[in-house]
mmCIF file of N, CA and C in Angstrom:
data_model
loop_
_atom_site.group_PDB
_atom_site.id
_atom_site.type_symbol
_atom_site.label_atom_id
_atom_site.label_comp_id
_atom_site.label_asym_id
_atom_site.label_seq_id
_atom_site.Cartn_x
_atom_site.Cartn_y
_atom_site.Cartn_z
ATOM 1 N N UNK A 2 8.920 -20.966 62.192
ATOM 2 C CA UNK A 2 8.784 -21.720 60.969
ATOM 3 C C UNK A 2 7.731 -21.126 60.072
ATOM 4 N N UNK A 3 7.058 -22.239 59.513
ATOM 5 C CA UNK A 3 5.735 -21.504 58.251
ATOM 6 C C UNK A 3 4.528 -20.512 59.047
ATOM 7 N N UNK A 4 4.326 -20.684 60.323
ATOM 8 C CA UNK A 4 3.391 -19.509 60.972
ATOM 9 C C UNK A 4 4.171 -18.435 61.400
ATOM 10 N N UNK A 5 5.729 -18.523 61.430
ATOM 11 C CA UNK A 5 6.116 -16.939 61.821
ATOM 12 C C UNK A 5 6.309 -16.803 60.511
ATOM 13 N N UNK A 6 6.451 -17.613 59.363
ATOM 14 C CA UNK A 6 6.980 -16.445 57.904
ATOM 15 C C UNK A 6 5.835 -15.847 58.008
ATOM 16 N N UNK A 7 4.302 -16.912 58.168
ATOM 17 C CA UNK A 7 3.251 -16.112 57.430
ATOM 18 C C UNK A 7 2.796 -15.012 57.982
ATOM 19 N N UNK A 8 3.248 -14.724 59.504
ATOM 20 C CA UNK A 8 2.337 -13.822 60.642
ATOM 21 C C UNK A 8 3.621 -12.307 60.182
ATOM 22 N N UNK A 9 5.180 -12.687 59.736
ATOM 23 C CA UNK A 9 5.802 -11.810 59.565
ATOM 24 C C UNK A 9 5.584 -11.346 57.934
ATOM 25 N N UNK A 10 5.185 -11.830 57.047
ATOM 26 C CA UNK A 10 4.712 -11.348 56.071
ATOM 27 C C UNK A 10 3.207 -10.729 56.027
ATOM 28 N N UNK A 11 2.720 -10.976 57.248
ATOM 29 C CA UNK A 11 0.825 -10.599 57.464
ATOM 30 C C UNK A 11 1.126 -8.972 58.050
ATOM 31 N N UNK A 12 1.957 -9.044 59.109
ATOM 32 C CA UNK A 12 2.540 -7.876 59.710
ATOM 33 C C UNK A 12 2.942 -6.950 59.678
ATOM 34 N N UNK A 13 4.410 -7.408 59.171
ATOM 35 C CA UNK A 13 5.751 -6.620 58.525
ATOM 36 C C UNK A 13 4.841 -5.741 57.122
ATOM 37 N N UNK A 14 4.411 -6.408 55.977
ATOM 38 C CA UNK A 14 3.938 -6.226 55.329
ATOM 39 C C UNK A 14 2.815 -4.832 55.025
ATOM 40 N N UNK A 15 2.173 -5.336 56.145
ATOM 41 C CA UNK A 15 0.852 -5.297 56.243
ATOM 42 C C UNK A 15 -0.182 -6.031 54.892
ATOM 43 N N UNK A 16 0.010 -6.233 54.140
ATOM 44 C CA UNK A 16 -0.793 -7.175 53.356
ATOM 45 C C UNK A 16 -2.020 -8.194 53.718
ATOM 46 N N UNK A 17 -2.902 -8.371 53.449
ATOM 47 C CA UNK A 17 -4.030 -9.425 53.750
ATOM 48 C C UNK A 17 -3.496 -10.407 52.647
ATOM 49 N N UNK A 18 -4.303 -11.317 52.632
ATOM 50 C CA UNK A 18 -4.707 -12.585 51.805
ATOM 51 C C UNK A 18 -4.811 -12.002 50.718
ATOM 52 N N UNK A 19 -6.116 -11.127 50.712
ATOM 53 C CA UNK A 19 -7.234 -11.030 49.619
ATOM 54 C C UNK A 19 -6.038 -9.954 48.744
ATOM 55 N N UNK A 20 -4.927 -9.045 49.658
ATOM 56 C CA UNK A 20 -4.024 -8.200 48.692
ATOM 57 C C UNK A 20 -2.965 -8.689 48.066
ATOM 58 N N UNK A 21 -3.023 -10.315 48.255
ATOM 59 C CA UNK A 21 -1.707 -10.997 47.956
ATOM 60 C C UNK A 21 -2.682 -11.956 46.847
ATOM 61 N N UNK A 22 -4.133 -12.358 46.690
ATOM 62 C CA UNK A 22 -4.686 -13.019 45.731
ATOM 63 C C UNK A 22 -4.388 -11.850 44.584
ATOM 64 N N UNK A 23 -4.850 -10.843 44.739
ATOM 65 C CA UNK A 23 -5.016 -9.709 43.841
ATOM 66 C C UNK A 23 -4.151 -9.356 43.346
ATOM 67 N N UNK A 24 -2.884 -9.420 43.902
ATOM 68 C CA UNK A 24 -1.570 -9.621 43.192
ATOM 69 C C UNK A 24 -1.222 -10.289 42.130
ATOM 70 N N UNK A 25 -1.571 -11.575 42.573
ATOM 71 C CA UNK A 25 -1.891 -12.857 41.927
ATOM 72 C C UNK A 25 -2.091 -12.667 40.963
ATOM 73 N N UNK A 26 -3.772 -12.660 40.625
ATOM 74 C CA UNK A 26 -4.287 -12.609 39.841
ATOM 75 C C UNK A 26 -3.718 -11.322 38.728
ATOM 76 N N UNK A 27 -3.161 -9.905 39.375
ATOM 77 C CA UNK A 27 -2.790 -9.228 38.364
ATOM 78 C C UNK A 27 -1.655 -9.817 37.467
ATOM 79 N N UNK A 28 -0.886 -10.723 38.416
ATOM 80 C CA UNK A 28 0.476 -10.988 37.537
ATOM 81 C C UNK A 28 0.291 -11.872 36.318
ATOM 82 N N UNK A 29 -1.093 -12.893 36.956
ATOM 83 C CA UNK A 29 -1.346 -13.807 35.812
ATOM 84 C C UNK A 29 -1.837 -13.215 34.783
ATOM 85 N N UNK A 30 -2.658 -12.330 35.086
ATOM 86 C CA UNK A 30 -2.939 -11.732 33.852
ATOM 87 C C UNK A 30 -2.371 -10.851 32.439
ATOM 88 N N UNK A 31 -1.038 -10.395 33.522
ATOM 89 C CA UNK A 31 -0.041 -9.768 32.905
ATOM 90 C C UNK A 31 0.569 -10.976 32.036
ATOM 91 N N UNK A 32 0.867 -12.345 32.690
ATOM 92 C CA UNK A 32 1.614 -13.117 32.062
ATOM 93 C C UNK A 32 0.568 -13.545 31.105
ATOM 94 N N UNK A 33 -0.214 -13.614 30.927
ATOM 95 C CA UNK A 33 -1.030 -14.417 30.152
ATOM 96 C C UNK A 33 -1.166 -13.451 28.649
ATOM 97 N N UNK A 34 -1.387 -11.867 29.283
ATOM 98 C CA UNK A 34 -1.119 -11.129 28.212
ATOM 99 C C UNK A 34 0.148 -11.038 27.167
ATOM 100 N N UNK A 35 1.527 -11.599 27.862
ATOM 101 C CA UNK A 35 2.447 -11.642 27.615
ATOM 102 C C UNK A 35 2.656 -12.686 26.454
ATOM 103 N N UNK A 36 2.092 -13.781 26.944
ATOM 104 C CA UNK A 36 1.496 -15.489 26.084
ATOM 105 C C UNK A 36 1.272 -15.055 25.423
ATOM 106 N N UNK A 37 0.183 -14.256 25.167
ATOM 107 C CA UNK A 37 -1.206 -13.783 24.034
ATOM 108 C C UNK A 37 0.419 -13.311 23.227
ATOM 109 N N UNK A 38 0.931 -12.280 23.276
ATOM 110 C CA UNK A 38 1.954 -11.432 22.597
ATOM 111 C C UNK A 38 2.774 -12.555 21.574
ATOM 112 N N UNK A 39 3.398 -12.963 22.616
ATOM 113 C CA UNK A 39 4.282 -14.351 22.119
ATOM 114 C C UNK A 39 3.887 -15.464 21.254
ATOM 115 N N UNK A 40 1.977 -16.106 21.601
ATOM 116 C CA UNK A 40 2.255 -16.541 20.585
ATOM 117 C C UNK A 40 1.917 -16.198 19.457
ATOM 118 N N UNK A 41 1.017 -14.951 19.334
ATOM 119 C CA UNK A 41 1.294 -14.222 17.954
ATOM 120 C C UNK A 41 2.035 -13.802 17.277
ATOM 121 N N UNK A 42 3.284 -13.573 18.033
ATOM 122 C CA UNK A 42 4.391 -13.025 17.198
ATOM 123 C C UNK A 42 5.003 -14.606 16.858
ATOM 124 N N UNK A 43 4.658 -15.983 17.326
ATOM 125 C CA UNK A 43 4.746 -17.109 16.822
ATOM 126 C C UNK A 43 4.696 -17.458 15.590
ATOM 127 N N UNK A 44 3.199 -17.082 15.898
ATOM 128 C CA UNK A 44 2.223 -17.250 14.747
ATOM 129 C C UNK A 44 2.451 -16.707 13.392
ATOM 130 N N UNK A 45 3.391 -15.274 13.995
ATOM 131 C CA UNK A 45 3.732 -14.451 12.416
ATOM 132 C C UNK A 45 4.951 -15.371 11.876
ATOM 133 N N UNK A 46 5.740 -15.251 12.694
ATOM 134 C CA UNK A 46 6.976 -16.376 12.534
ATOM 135 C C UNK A 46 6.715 -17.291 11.447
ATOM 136 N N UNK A 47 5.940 -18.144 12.190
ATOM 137 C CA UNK A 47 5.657 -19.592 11.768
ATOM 138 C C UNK A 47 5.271 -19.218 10.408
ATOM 139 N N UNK A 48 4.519 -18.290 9.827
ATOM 140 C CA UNK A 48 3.542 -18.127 8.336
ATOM 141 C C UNK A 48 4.755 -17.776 7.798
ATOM 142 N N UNK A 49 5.585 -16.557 8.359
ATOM 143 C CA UNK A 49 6.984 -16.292 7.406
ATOM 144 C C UNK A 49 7.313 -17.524 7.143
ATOM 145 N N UNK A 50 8.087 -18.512 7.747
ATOM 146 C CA UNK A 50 8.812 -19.631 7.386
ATOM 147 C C UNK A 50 7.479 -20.629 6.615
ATOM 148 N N UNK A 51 6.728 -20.886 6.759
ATOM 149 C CA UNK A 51 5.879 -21.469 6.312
ATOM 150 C C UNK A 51 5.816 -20.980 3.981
ATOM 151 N N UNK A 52 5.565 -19.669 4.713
ATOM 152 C CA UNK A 52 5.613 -18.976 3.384
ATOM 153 C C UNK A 52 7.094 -19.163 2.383
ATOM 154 N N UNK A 53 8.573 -18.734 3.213
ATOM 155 C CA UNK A 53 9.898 -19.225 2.416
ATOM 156 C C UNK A 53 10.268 -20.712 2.219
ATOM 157 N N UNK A 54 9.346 -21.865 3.335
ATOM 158 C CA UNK A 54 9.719 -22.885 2.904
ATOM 159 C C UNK A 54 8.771 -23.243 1.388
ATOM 160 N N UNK A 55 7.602 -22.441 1.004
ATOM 161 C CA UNK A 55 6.396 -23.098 -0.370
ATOM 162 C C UNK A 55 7.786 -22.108 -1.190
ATOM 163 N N UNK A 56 8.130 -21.225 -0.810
ATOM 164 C CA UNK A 56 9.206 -20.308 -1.985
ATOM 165 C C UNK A 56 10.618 -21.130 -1.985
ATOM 166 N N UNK A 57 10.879 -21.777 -1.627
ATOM 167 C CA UNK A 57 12.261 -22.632 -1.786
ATOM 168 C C UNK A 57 11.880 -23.805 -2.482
ATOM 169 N N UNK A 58 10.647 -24.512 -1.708
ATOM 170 C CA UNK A 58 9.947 -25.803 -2.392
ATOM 171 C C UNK A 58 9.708 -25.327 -4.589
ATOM 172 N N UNK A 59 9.229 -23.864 -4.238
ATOM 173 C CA UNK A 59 8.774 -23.542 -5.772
ATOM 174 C C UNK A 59 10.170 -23.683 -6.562
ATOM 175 N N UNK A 60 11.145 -23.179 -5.843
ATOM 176 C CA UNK A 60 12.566 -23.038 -6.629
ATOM 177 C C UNK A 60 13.496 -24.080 -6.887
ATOM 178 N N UNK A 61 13.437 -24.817 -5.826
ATOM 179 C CA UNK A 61 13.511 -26.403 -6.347
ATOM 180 C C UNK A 61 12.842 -27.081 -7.624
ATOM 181 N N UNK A 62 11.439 -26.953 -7.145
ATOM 182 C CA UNK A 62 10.684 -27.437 -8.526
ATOM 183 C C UNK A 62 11.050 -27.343 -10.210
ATOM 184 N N UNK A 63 11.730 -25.408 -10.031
ATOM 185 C CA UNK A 63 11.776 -25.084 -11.066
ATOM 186 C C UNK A 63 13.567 -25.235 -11.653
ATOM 187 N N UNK A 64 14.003 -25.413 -10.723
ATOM 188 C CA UNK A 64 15.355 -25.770 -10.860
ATOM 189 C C UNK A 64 15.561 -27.349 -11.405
ATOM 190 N N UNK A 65 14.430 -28.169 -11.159
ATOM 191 C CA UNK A 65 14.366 -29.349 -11.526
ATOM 192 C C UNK A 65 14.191 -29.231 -12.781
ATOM 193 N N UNK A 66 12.978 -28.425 -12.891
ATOM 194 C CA UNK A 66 12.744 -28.541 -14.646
ATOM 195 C C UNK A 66 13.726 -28.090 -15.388
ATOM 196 N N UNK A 67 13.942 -27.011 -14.945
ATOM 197 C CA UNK A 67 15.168 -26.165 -15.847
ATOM 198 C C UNK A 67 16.657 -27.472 -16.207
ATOM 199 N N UNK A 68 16.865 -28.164 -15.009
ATOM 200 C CA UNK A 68 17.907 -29.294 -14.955
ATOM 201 C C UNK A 68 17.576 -30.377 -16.243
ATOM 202 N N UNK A 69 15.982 -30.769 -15.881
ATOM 203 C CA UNK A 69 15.406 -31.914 -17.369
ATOM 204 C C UNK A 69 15.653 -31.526 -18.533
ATOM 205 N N UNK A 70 15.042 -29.664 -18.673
ATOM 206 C CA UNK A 70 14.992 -29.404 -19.754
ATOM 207 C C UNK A 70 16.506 -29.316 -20.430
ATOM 208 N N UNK A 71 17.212 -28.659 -19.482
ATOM 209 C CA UNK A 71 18.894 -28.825 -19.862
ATOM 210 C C UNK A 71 19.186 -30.050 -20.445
ATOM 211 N N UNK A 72 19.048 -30.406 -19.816
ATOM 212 C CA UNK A 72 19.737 -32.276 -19.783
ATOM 213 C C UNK A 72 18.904 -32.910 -21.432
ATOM 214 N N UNK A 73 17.709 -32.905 -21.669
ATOM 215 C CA UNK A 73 16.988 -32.902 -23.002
ATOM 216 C C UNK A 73 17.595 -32.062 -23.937
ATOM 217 N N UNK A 74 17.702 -30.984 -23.909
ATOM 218 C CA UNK A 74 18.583 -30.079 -24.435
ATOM 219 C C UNK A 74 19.725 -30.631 -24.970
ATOM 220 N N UNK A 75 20.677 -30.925 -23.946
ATOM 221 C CA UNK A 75 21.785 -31.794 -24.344
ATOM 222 C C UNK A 75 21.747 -32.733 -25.096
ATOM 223 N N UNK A 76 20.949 -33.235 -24.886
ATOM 224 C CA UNK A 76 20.527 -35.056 -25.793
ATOM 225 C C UNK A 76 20.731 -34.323 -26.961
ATOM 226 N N UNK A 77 19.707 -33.579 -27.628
ATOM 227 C CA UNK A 77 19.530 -32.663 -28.770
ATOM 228 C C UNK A 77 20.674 -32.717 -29.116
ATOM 229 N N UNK A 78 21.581 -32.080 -28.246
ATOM 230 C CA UNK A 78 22.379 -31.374 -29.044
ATOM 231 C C UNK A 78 23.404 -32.131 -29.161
ATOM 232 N N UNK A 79 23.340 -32.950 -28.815
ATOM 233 C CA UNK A 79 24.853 -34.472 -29.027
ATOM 234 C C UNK A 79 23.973 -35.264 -29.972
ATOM 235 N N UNK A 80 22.992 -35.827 -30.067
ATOM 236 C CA UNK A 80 22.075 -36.408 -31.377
ATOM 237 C C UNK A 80 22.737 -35.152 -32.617
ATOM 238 N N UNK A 81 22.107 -34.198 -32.886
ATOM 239 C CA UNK A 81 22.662 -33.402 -33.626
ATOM 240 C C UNK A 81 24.314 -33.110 -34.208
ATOM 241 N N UNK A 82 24.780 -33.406 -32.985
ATOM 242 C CA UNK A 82 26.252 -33.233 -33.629
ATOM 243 C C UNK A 82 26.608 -34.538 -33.871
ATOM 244 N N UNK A 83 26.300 -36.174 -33.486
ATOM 245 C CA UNK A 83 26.487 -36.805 -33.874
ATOM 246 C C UNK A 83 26.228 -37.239 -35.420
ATOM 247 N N UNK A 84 24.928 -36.368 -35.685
ATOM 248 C CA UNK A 84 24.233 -36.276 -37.502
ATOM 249 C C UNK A 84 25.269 -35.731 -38.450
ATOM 250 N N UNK A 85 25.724 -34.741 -37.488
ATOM 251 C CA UNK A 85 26.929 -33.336 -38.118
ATOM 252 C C UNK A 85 28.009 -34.162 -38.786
ATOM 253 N N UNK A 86 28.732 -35.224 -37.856
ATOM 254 C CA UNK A 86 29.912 -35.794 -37.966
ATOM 255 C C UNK A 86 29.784 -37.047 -38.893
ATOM 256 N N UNK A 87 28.625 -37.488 -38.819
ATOM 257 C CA UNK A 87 27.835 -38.572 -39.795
ATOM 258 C C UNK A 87 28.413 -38.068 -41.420
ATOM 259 N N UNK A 88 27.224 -36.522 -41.288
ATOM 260 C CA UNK A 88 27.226 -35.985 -42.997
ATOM 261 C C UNK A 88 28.803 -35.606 -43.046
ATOM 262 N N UNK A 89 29.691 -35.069 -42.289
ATOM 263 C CA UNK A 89 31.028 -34.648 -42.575
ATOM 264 C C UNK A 89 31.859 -35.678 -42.777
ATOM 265 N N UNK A 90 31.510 -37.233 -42.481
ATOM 266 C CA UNK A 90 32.338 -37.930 -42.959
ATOM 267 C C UNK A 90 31.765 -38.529 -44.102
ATOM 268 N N UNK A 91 30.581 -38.485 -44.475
ATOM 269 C CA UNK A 91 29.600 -38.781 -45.941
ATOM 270 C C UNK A 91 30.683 -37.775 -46.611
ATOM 271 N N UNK A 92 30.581 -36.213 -46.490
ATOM 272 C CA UNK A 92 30.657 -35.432 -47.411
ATOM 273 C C UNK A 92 32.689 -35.319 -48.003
ATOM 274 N N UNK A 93 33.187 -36.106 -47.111
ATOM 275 C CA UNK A 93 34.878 -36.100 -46.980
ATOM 276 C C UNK A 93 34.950 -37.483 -47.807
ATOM 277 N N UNK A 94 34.211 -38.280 -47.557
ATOM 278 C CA UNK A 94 34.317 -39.602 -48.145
ATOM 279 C C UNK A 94 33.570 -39.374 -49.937
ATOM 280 N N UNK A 95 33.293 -38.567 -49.903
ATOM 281 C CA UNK A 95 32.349 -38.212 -51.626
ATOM 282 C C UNK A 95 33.416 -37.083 -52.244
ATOM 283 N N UNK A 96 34.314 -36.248 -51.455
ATOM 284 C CA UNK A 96 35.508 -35.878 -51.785
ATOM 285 C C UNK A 96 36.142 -36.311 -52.034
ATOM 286 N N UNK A 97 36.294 -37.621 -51.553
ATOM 287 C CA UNK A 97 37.851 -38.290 -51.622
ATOM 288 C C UNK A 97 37.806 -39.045 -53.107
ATOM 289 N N UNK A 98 36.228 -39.673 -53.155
ATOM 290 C CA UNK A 98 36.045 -40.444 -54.458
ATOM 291 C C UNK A 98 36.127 -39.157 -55.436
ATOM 292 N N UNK A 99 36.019 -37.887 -55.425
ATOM 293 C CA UNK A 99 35.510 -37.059 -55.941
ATOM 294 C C UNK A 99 36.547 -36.800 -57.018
ATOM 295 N N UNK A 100 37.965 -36.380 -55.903
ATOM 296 C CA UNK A 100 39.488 -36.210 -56.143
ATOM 297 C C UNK A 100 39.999 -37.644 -56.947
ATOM 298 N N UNK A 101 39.351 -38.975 -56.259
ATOM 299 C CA UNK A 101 39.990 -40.474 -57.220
ATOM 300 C C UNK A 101 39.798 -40.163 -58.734
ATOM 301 N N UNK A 102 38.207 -39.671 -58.961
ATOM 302 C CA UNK A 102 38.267 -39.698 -59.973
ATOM 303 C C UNK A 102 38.478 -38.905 -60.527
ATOM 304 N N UNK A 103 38.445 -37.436 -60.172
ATOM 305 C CA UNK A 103 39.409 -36.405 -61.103
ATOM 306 C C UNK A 103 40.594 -37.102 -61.886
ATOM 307 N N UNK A 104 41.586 -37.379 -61.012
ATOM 308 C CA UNK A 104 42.833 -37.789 -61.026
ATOM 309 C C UNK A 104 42.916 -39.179 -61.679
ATOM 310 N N UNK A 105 42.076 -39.867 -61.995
ATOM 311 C CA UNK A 105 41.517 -40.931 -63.158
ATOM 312 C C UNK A 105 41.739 -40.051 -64.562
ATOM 313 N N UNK A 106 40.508 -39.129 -64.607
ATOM 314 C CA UNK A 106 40.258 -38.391 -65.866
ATOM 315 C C UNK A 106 41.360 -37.564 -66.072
ATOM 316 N N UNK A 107 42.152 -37.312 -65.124
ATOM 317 C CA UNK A 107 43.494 -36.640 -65.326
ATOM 318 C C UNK A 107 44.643 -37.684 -66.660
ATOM 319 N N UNK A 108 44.708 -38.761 -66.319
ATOM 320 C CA UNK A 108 45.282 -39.692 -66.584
ATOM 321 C C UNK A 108 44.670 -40.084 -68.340
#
């Protein structure tokens, strides 16, 4: 059982304790170096996306305004053509009297 694995891994091996701590300890260190790697390349990650989400947030923003200013724009420009159609029926209606009374003085 657990004293022949350990006496056949003490043996077979030849390994001590102290060459199987040392193991140990190298692997953790390897892994830990590995961590270190990972989460810096996290870290770069994270600032990229960090950085395209303030650049999407900016383009939104400005897509908003650009949308208000459109949309104001528009107002303008339907106020305006509503003025247009105002004076064009002023200026058709001052024709029409224009032509009555020609066609008076014709007479």
């Amino acid at each position: 059982g657990v004293v022949g694995d350990y006496d056949r891994r003490g043996s077979v091996f030849g390994e001590s304790d102290d060459e199987d701590a040392s193991k140990i300890k190298a692997q953790l260190s390897s892994t830990g170096k590995q961590l270190n790697l990972l989460k810096k390349e996290y870290d770069e990650v994270a600032e990229e996306n960090a950085a395209l989400n303030k650049k999407f947030e900016d383009m939104e923003a400005k897509m908003e305004e650009f949308n208000k200013n459109g949309l104001a724009e528009l107002e303008l420009l339907r106020i305006e053509n509503s003025d247009l159609k105002v004076q064009v029926a002023d200026l058709s209606e001052a024709l029409n009297e224009e032509k009555e009374y020609t066609s008076v003085l014709r007479l």
